[in-house]
mmCIF file with all atom_site columns, C-alpha atoms in Angstrom:
data_model
loop_
_atom_site.group_PDB
_atom_site.id
_atom_site.type_symbol
_atom_site.label_atom_id
_atom_site.label_alt_id
_atom_site.label_comp_id
_atom_site.label_asym_id
_atom_site.label_entity_id
_atom_site.label_seq_id
_atom_site.pdbx_PDB_ins_code
_atom_site.Cartn_x
_atom_site.Cartn_y
_atom_site.Cartn_z
_atom_site.occupancy
_atom_site.B_iso_or_equiv
_atom_site.pdbx_formal_charge
_atom_site.auth_seq_id
_atom_site.auth_comp_id
_atom_site.auth_asym_id
_atom_site.auth_atom_id
_atom_site.pdbx_PDB_model_num
ATOM 1   C CA . MET A 1 1   ? -7.658  -16.448 -7.247  1.00 64.00 ? 1   MET A CA 1
ATOM 2   C CA . LEU A 1 2   ? -8.638  -13.887 -5.165  1.00 76.00 ? 2   LEU A CA 1
ATOM 3   C CA . HIS A 1 3   ? -7.160  -13.131 -1.843  1.00 75.00 ? 3   HIS A CA 1
ATOM 4   C CA . THR A 1 4   ? -8.800  -11.465 1.174   1.00 85.00 ? 4   THR A CA 1
ATOM 5   C CA . TYR A 1 5   ? -6.637  -11.188 4.001   1.00 89.00 ? 5   TYR A CA 1
ATOM 6   C CA . GLU A 1 6   ? -7.458  -10.059 7.871   1.00 89.00 ? 6   GLU A CA 1
ATOM 7   C CA . PRO A 1 7   ? -4.855  -8.509  9.697   1.00 90.00 ? 7   PRO A CA 1
ATOM 8   C CA . ALA A 1 8   ? -4.733  -11.846 11.723  1.00 91.00 ? 8   ALA A CA 1
ATOM 9   C CA . ASP A 1 9   ? -3.800  -13.732 8.795   1.00 91.00 ? 9   ASP A CA 1
ATOM 10  C CA . LEU A 1 10  ? -0.583  -11.722 8.346   1.00 92.00 ? 10  LEU A CA 1
ATOM 11  C CA . ASP A 1 11  ? 1.018   -12.751 11.880  1.00 92.00 ? 11  ASP A CA 1
ATOM 12  C CA . ASP A 1 12  ? 2.059   -15.820 10.818  1.00 92.00 ? 12  ASP A CA 1
ATOM 13  C CA . MET A 1 13  ? 4.076   -14.729 7.772   1.00 94.00 ? 13  MET A CA 1
ATOM 14  C CA . THR A 1 14  ? 7.652   -13.349 7.224   1.00 93.00 ? 14  THR A CA 1
ATOM 15  C CA . MET A 1 15  ? 7.365   -9.364  6.429   1.00 93.00 ? 15  MET A CA 1
ATOM 16  C CA . ARG A 1 16  ? 8.324   -10.019 2.886   1.00 94.00 ? 16  ARG A CA 1
ATOM 17  C CA . GLU A 1 17  ? 5.162   -12.731 2.783   1.00 95.00 ? 17  GLU A CA 1
ATOM 18  C CA . ALA A 1 18  ? 2.561   -10.012 4.693   1.00 95.00 ? 18  ALA A CA 1
ATOM 19  C CA . LEU A 1 19  ? 3.486   -7.532  2.727   1.00 96.00 ? 19  LEU A CA 1
ATOM 20  C CA . ASP A 1 20  ? 3.153   -9.311  -0.549  1.00 95.00 ? 20  ASP A CA 1
ATOM 21  C CA . ALA A 1 21  ? -0.406  -10.602 1.101   1.00 95.00 ? 21  ALA A CA 1
ATOM 22  C CA . VAL A 1 22  ? -1.300  -7.081  1.216   1.00 95.00 ? 22  VAL A CA 1
ATOM 23  C CA . LEU A 1 23  ? -0.083  -6.102  -2.298  1.00 94.00 ? 23  LEU A CA 1
ATOM 24  C CA . ALA A 1 24  ? -2.312  -8.896  -3.888  1.00 93.00 ? 24  ALA A CA 1
ATOM 25  C CA . ASP A 1 25  ? -5.046  -8.386  -1.577  1.00 93.00 ? 25  ASP A CA 1
ATOM 26  C CA . LEU A 1 26  ? -5.484  -4.632  -2.961  1.00 93.00 ? 26  LEU A CA 1
ATOM 27  C CA . LEU A 1 27  ? -4.638  -5.368  -6.446  1.00 92.00 ? 27  LEU A CA 1
ATOM 28  C CA . ASP A 1 28  ? -7.305  -8.571  -6.330  1.00 92.00 ? 28  ASP A CA 1
ATOM 29  C CA . HIS A 1 29  ? -9.642  -5.833  -4.298  1.00 90.00 ? 29  HIS A CA 1
ATOM 30  C CA . PRO A 1 30  ? -9.849  -2.998  -6.983  1.00 87.00 ? 30  PRO A CA 1
ATOM 31  C CA . LEU A 1 31  ? -11.988 -0.002  -5.781  1.00 84.00 ? 31  LEU A CA 1
ATOM 32  C CA . THR A 1 32  ? -14.616 -0.018  -8.832  1.00 77.00 ? 32  THR A CA 1
ATOM 33  C CA . THR A 1 33  ? -18.285 1.360   -7.078  1.00 72.00 ? 33  THR A CA 1
ATOM 34  C CA . PRO A 1 34  ? -18.288 3.593   -4.030  1.00 68.00 ? 34  PRO A CA 1
ATOM 35  C CA . SER A 1 35  ? -21.109 1.819   -2.806  1.00 69.00 ? 35  SER A CA 1
ATOM 36  C CA . ASP A 1 36  ? -18.921 -1.164  -2.348  1.00 76.00 ? 36  ASP A CA 1
ATOM 37  C CA . SER A 1 37  ? -15.349 0.511   -1.944  1.00 86.00 ? 37  SER A CA 1
ATOM 38  C CA . LEU A 1 38  ? -15.514 1.790   1.270   1.00 88.00 ? 38  LEU A CA 1
ATOM 39  C CA . PHE A 1 39  ? -15.953 -1.236  3.061   1.00 89.00 ? 39  PHE A CA 1
ATOM 40  C CA . THR A 1 40  ? -13.072 -2.401  1.021   1.00 91.00 ? 40  THR A CA 1
ATOM 41  C CA . VAL A 1 41  ? -10.811 0.993   1.346   1.00 92.00 ? 41  VAL A CA 1
ATOM 42  C CA . LEU A 1 42  ? -11.204 0.528   5.491   1.00 93.00 ? 42  LEU A CA 1
ATOM 43  C CA . ARG A 1 43  ? -9.959  -3.423  5.397   1.00 93.00 ? 43  ARG A CA 1
ATOM 44  C CA . HIS A 1 44  ? -7.185  -2.236  2.959   1.00 94.00 ? 44  HIS A CA 1
ATOM 45  C CA . ILE A 1 45  ? -6.188  0.395   5.479   1.00 95.00 ? 45  ILE A CA 1
ATOM 46  C CA . ASP A 1 46  ? -6.136  -1.941  8.537   1.00 96.00 ? 46  ASP A CA 1
ATOM 47  C CA . LEU A 1 47  ? -3.989  -3.902  6.970   1.00 96.00 ? 47  LEU A CA 1
ATOM 48  C CA . LEU A 1 48  ? -1.535  -1.613  5.954   1.00 97.00 ? 48  LEU A CA 1
ATOM 49  C CA . CYS A 1 49  ? -1.552  0.046   9.598   1.00 96.00 ? 49  CYS A CA 1
ATOM 50  C CA . HIS A 1 50  ? -1.023  -3.621  10.800  1.00 96.00 ? 50  HIS A CA 1
ATOM 51  C CA . LEU A 1 51  ? 1.712   -4.225  8.616   1.00 95.00 ? 51  LEU A CA 1
ATOM 52  C CA . THR A 1 52  ? 3.025   -0.274  9.333   1.00 96.00 ? 52  THR A CA 1
ATOM 53  C CA . ALA A 1 53  ? 3.139   -1.089  13.008  1.00 95.00 ? 53  ALA A CA 1
ATOM 54  C CA . ARG A 1 54  ? 4.364   -4.700  12.685  1.00 93.00 ? 54  ARG A CA 1
ATOM 55  C CA . ALA A 1 55  ? 7.220   -3.226  10.815  1.00 93.00 ? 55  ALA A CA 1
ATOM 56  C CA . ALA A 1 56  ? 8.295   -0.528  12.987  1.00 92.00 ? 56  ALA A CA 1
ATOM 57  C CA . GLY A 1 57  ? 7.733   -2.968  15.644  1.00 89.00 ? 57  GLY A CA 1
ATOM 58  C CA . ASP A 1 58  ? 10.147  -5.502  14.390  1.00 85.00 ? 58  ASP A CA 1
ATOM 59  C CA . ALA A 1 59  ? 12.353  -2.853  13.744  1.00 84.00 ? 59  ALA A CA 1
ATOM 60  C CA . GLN A 1 60  ? 12.168  -1.242  17.710  1.00 83.00 ? 60  GLN A CA 1
ATOM 61  C CA . PHE A 1 61  ? 12.714  -4.988  18.770  1.00 78.00 ? 61  PHE A CA 1
ATOM 62  C CA . GLY A 1 62  ? 15.815  -5.443  16.761  1.00 73.00 ? 62  GLY A CA 1
ATOM 63  C CA . LEU A 1 63  ? 17.338  -2.089  18.762  1.00 73.00 ? 63  LEU A CA 1
ATOM 64  C CA . ALA A 1 64  ? 15.790  -1.655  22.026  1.00 68.00 ? 64  ALA A CA 1
ATOM 65  C CA . TYR A 1 65  ? 16.316  -5.540  23.867  1.00 65.00 ? 65  TYR A CA 1
ATOM 66  C CA . ASP A 1 66  ? 19.712  -6.939  24.837  1.00 62.00 ? 66  ASP A CA 1
ATOM 67  C CA . HIS A 1 67  ? 18.627  -10.569 23.716  1.00 64.00 ? 67  HIS A CA 1
ATOM 68  C CA . ALA A 1 68  ? 18.280  -9.709  20.304  1.00 62.00 ? 68  ALA A CA 1
ATOM 69  C CA . ASP A 1 69  ? 20.194  -11.610 18.208  1.00 69.00 ? 69  ASP A CA 1
ATOM 70  C CA . ALA A 1 70  ? 22.714  -10.503 15.454  1.00 71.00 ? 70  ALA A CA 1
ATOM 71  C CA . ALA A 1 71  ? 20.135  -11.497 12.690  1.00 69.00 ? 71  ALA A CA 1
ATOM 72  C CA . ASP A 1 72  ? 17.278  -9.450  14.321  1.00 64.00 ? 72  ASP A CA 1
ATOM 73  C CA . GLN A 1 73  ? 19.726  -6.544  14.720  1.00 69.00 ? 73  GLN A CA 1
ATOM 74  C CA . ALA A 1 74  ? 21.112  -6.843  11.047  1.00 73.00 ? 74  ALA A CA 1
ATOM 75  C CA . ARG A 1 75  ? 17.039  -6.019  10.065  1.00 73.00 ? 75  ARG A CA 1
ATOM 76  C CA . VAL A 1 76  ? 16.751  -3.144  11.929  1.00 84.00 ? 76  VAL A CA 1
ATOM 77  C CA . GLU A 1 77  ? 17.485  -0.602  9.353   1.00 87.00 ? 77  GLU A CA 1
ATOM 78  C CA . PRO A 1 78  ? 15.507  -2.625  6.247   1.00 90.00 ? 78  PRO A CA 1
ATOM 79  C CA . LEU A 1 79  ? 13.017  -2.888  8.651   1.00 89.00 ? 79  LEU A CA 1
ATOM 80  C CA . SER A 1 80  ? 12.945  0.684   9.654   1.00 89.00 ? 80  SER A CA 1
ATOM 81  C CA . ARG A 1 81  ? 13.002  2.005   6.180   1.00 92.00 ? 81  ARG A CA 1
ATOM 82  C CA . ALA A 1 82  ? 10.386  -0.489  5.101   1.00 94.00 ? 82  ALA A CA 1
ATOM 83  C CA . ALA A 1 83  ? 7.977   0.966   7.835   1.00 94.00 ? 83  ALA A CA 1
ATOM 84  C CA . ALA A 1 84  ? 8.520   4.008   6.310   1.00 95.00 ? 84  ALA A CA 1
ATOM 85  C CA . HIS A 1 85  ? 7.404   3.519   3.328   1.00 96.00 ? 85  HIS A CA 1
ATOM 86  C CA . LEU A 1 86  ? 4.592   1.652   4.613   1.00 97.00 ? 86  LEU A CA 1
ATOM 87  C CA . GLY A 1 87  ? 3.248   4.481   6.630   1.00 96.00 ? 87  GLY A CA 1
ATOM 88  C CA . ARG A 1 88  ? 3.166   6.420   3.422   1.00 96.00 ? 88  ARG A CA 1
ATOM 89  C CA . ALA A 1 89  ? 1.457   3.774   1.683   1.00 96.00 ? 89  ALA A CA 1
ATOM 90  C CA . THR A 1 90  ? -1.167  3.961   4.734   1.00 96.00 ? 90  THR A CA 1
ATOM 91  C CA . ALA A 1 91  ? -1.102  7.719   3.987   1.00 95.00 ? 91  ALA A CA 1
ATOM 92  C CA . HIS A 1 92  ? -1.746  7.747   0.373   1.00 94.00 ? 92  HIS A CA 1
ATOM 93  C CA . TYR A 1 93  ? -4.445  5.054   0.516   1.00 93.00 ? 93  TYR A CA 1
ATOM 94  C CA . THR A 1 94  ? -6.677  6.499   3.565   1.00 94.00 ? 94  THR A CA 1
ATOM 95  C CA . LEU A 1 95  ? -6.500  9.814   1.505   1.00 92.00 ? 95  LEU A CA 1
ATOM 96  C CA . VAL A 1 96  ? -8.634  7.308   -0.463  1.00 89.00 ? 96  VAL A CA 1
ATOM 97  C CA . LEU A 1 97  ? -11.710 8.081   1.733   1.00 88.00 ? 97  LEU A CA 1
ATOM 98  C CA . ALA A 1 98  ? -12.767 11.437  0.984   1.00 84.00 ? 98  ALA A CA 1
ATOM 99  C CA . PRO A 1 99  ? -13.245 10.918  -2.794  1.00 83.00 ? 99  PRO A CA 1
ATOM 100 C CA . ILE A 1 100 ? -15.033 7.530   -1.873  1.00 85.00 ? 100 ILE A CA 1
ATOM 101 C CA . VAL A 1 101 ? -17.537 9.200   0.726   1.00 83.00 ? 101 VAL A CA 1
ATOM 102 C CA . ALA A 1 102 ? -17.689 11.943  -1.958  1.00 79.00 ? 102 ALA A CA 1
ATOM 103 C CA . LEU A 1 103 ? -18.482 9.901   -4.900  1.00 78.00 ? 103 LEU A CA 1
ATOM 104 C CA . SER A 1 104 ? -21.167 7.505   -2.747  1.00 77.00 ? 104 SER A CA 1
ATOM 105 C CA . LYS A 1 105 ? -22.955 10.527  -1.923  1.00 73.00 ? 105 LYS A CA 1
ATOM 106 C CA . SER A 1 106 ? -26.252 11.710  -4.109  1.00 60.00 ? 106 SER A CA 1
ATOM 107 C CA . ASP A 1 107 ? -27.743 15.216  -4.160  1.00 59.00 ? 107 ASP A CA 1
ATOM 108 C CA . ALA A 1 108 ? -29.380 17.777  -5.981  1.00 46.00 ? 108 ALA A CA 1
ATOM 109 C CA . GLN A 1 109 ? -26.340 18.716  -8.091  1.00 53.00 ? 109 GLN A CA 1
ATOM 110 C CA . SER A 1 110 ? -26.588 19.209  -11.932 1.00 52.00 ? 110 SER A CA 1
ATOM 111 C CA . THR A 1 111 ? -26.110 15.906  -14.095 1.00 64.00 ? 111 THR A CA 1
ATOM 112 C CA . LEU A 1 112 ? -23.435 17.916  -15.691 1.00 59.00 ? 112 LEU A CA 1
ATOM 113 C CA . GLN A 1 113 ? -21.616 19.031  -12.581 1.00 60.00 ? 113 GLN A CA 1
ATOM 114 C CA . LYS A 1 114 ? -22.102 15.441  -11.201 1.00 66.00 ? 114 LYS A CA 1
ATOM 115 C CA . GLN A 1 115 ? -19.760 14.087  -14.274 1.00 65.00 ? 115 GLN A CA 1
ATOM 116 C CA . LEU A 1 116 ? -17.290 16.185  -13.960 1.00 65.00 ? 116 LEU A CA 1
ATOM 117 C CA . ASP A 1 117 ? -16.996 15.512  -9.837  1.00 70.00 ? 117 ASP A CA 1
ATOM 118 C CA . ALA A 1 118 ? -16.788 11.937  -10.479 1.00 71.00 ? 118 ALA A CA 1
ATOM 119 C CA . ILE A 1 119 ? -13.772 12.513  -13.075 1.00 76.00 ? 119 ILE A CA 1
ATOM 120 C CA . ASP A 1 120 ? -11.964 14.701  -10.706 1.00 75.00 ? 120 ASP A CA 1
ATOM 121 C CA . MET A 1 121 ? -13.170 12.131  -7.825  1.00 79.00 ? 121 MET A CA 1
ATOM 122 C CA . HIS A 1 122 ? -11.667 8.556   -9.710  1.00 80.00 ? 122 HIS A CA 1
ATOM 123 C CA . SER A 1 123 ? -8.431  11.113  -10.652 1.00 84.00 ? 123 SER A CA 1
ATOM 124 C CA . GLN A 1 124 ? -7.615  11.391  -6.461  1.00 84.00 ? 124 GLN A CA 1
ATOM 125 C CA . LEU A 1 125 ? -8.893  7.631   -6.358  1.00 86.00 ? 125 LEU A CA 1
ATOM 126 C CA . SER A 1 126 ? -6.133  6.800   -9.125  1.00 88.00 ? 126 SER A CA 1
ATOM 127 C CA . ALA A 1 127 ? -2.950  9.306   -7.890  1.00 91.00 ? 127 ALA A CA 1
ATOM 128 C CA . HIS A 1 128 ? -3.584  7.626   -4.536  1.00 90.00 ? 128 HIS A CA 1
ATOM 129 C CA . VAL A 1 129 ? -3.521  4.427   -5.181  1.00 91.00 ? 129 VAL A CA 1
ATOM 130 C CA . HIS A 1 130 ? -1.070  4.129   -7.423  1.00 93.00 ? 130 HIS A CA 1
ATOM 131 C CA . ALA A 1 131 ? 1.151   5.998   -4.983  1.00 94.00 ? 131 ALA A CA 1
ATOM 132 C CA . THR A 1 132 ? 0.305   3.743   -2.493  1.00 95.00 ? 132 THR A CA 1
ATOM 133 C CA . LEU A 1 133 ? 1.678   0.730   -4.680  1.00 94.00 ? 133 LEU A CA 1
ATOM 134 C CA . ARG A 1 134 ? 4.535   2.505   -5.221  1.00 96.00 ? 134 ARG A CA 1
ATOM 135 C CA . ALA A 1 135 ? 5.297   2.694   -1.389  1.00 96.00 ? 135 ALA A CA 1
ATOM 136 C CA . LEU A 1 136 ? 4.321   -0.512  -0.763  1.00 96.00 ? 136 LEU A CA 1
ATOM 137 C CA . SER A 1 137 ? 6.763   -1.538  -3.701  1.00 95.00 ? 137 SER A CA 1
ATOM 138 C CA . ASP A 1 138 ? 9.671   0.534   -2.061  1.00 96.00 ? 138 ASP A CA 1
ATOM 139 C CA . ALA A 1 139 ? 8.915   -1.332  1.260   1.00 96.00 ? 139 ALA A CA 1
ATOM 140 C CA . ARG A 1 140 ? 9.670   -4.658  -0.527  1.00 95.00 ? 140 ARG A CA 1
ATOM 141 C CA . THR A 1 141 ? 12.557  -3.317  -2.142  1.00 95.00 ? 141 THR A CA 1
ATOM 142 C CA . CYS A 1 142 ? 14.061  -2.299  1.445   1.00 93.00 ? 142 CYS A CA 1
ATOM 143 C CA . LEU A 1 143 ? 13.165  -5.727  2.698   1.00 91.00 ? 143 LEU A CA 1
ATOM 144 C CA . THR A 1 144 ? 14.617  -7.412  -0.466  1.00 90.00 ? 144 THR A CA 1
ATOM 145 C CA . THR A 1 145 ? 18.119  -5.516  -1.278  1.00 84.00 ? 145 THR A CA 1
ATOM 146 C CA . PRO A 1 146 ? 20.505  -6.550  0.613   1.00 73.00 ? 146 PRO A CA 1
ATOM 147 C CA . GLN A 1 147 ? 22.518  -3.638  2.233   1.00 64.00 ? 147 GLN A CA 1
ATOM 148 C CA . PRO A 1 148 ? 26.417  -2.856  1.510   1.00 55.00 ? 148 PRO A CA 1
ATOM 149 C CA . PRO A 1 149 ? 28.182  -1.455  4.411   1.00 49.00 ? 149 PRO A CA 1
ATOM 150 C CA . GLY A 1 150 ? 27.688  2.614   4.774   1.00 49.00 ? 150 GLY A CA 1
ATOM 151 C CA . GLY A 1 151 ? 24.158  2.303   4.110   1.00 50.00 ? 151 GLY A CA 1
ATOM 152 C CA . LEU A 1 152 ? 24.187  3.231   0.125   1.00 47.00 ? 152 LEU A CA 1
ATOM 153 C CA . ALA A 1 153 ? 21.005  1.119   -1.276  1.00 47.00 ? 153 ALA A CA 1
ATOM 154 C CA . VAL A 1 154 ? 22.140  -1.289  -4.090  1.00 42.00 ? 154 VAL A CA 1
ATOM 155 C CA . PRO A 1 155 ? 19.478  -0.720  -6.959  1.00 43.00 ? 155 PRO A CA 1
ATOM 156 C CA . ALA A 1 156 ? 17.008  -3.436  -6.989  1.00 45.00 ? 156 ALA A CA 1
ATOM 157 C CA . PRO A 1 157 ? 16.041  -5.166  -10.194 1.00 45.00 ? 157 PRO A CA 1
ATOM 158 C CA . PRO A 1 158 ? 12.485  -4.729  -11.935 1.00 46.00 ? 158 PRO A CA 1
ATOM 159 C CA . PRO A 1 159 ? 10.319  -7.138  -10.963 1.00 49.00 ? 159 PRO A CA 1
ATOM 160 C CA . PRO A 1 160 ? 9.616   -9.650  -13.831 1.00 49.00 ? 160 PRO A CA 1
ATOM 161 C CA . GLY A 1 161 ? 7.071   -9.501  -16.468 1.00 48.00 ? 161 GLY A CA 1
ATOM 162 C CA . GLN A 1 162 ? 3.353   -9.228  -15.434 1.00 43.00 ? 162 GLN A CA 1
ATOM 163 C CA . GLN A 1 163 ? 4.210   -8.054  -11.508 1.00 46.00 ? 163 GLN A CA 1
ATOM 164 C CA . ALA A 1 164 ? 5.741   -5.330  -12.866 1.00 45.00 ? 164 ALA A CA 1
ATOM 165 C CA . ALA A 1 165 ? 2.941   -3.796  -14.641 1.00 47.00 ? 165 ALA A CA 1
ATOM 166 C CA . ARG A 1 166 ? 0.961   -4.556  -12.142 1.00 47.00 ? 166 ARG A CA 1
ATOM 167 C CA . LEU A 1 167 ? 3.130   -2.599  -9.329  1.00 47.00 ? 167 LEU A CA 1
ATOM 168 C CA . ARG A 1 168 ? 2.979   0.425   -11.775 1.00 47.00 ? 168 ARG A CA 1
ATOM 169 C CA . GLY A 1 169 ? -0.533  0.618   -11.511 1.00 48.00 ? 169 GLY A CA 1
ATOM 170 C CA . PRO A 1 170 ? -2.967  2.938   -13.451 1.00 46.00 ? 170 PRO A CA 1
ATOM 171 C CA . ARG A 1 171 ? -1.197  4.833   -16.205 1.00 46.00 ? 171 ARG A CA 1
ATOM 172 C CA . LEU A 1 172 ? -2.063  8.636   -14.833 1.00 44.00 ? 172 LEU A CA 1
ATOM 173 C CA . PRO A 1 173 ? -3.040  11.740  -17.253 1.00 44.00 ? 173 PRO A CA 1
ATOM 174 C CA . PRO A 1 174 ? -0.487  14.447  -17.240 1.00 48.00 ? 174 PRO A CA 1
ATOM 175 C CA . GLN A 1 175 ? -1.475  16.350  -14.332 1.00 47.00 ? 175 GLN A CA 1
ATOM 176 C CA . PRO A 1 176 ? -1.931  20.569  -15.675 1.00 50.00 ? 176 PRO A CA 1
ATOM 177 C CA . GLY A 1 177 ? 1.611   22.438  -14.757 1.00 49.00 ? 177 GLY A CA 1
ATOM 178 C CA . HIS A 1 178 ? 3.994   19.028  -14.863 1.00 43.00 ? 178 HIS A CA 1
#
């Protein structure tokens, strides 16, 4: 089933459910053609921004208000760490805009040059989408992994089966110099 969410759809979900919903939306709506992808990228950026602001706001609520209960206060550290990863996901996904716009332009370049440029643009897209999925996975780990006293995170078990392959994203070719 394809998922298509808007920011308002996330408001009645827990933070973890909202994160999973955004991840499902990103995976269900891959960037296939540049002309259709611009709208998808903008919608995904909207979802990521909403999720990031919500995590930061919930963490701030747990710190700033005297009437926040113990459960709200206990969620502050995981939420603030998750918000940092969500911000990173938003930044990476925003970097997808430039290659999408470049791929959607038609100009008078030679066919060979267009093909070479398209390969570079697709490589950039793949790298940023992969980094976005990794950051979302890291944010989810912050929300699901218990924190021992002292703030050192317990390593999270890998996601089960097929979800682990989906979270890893596409395999990228080795970069020169690595």
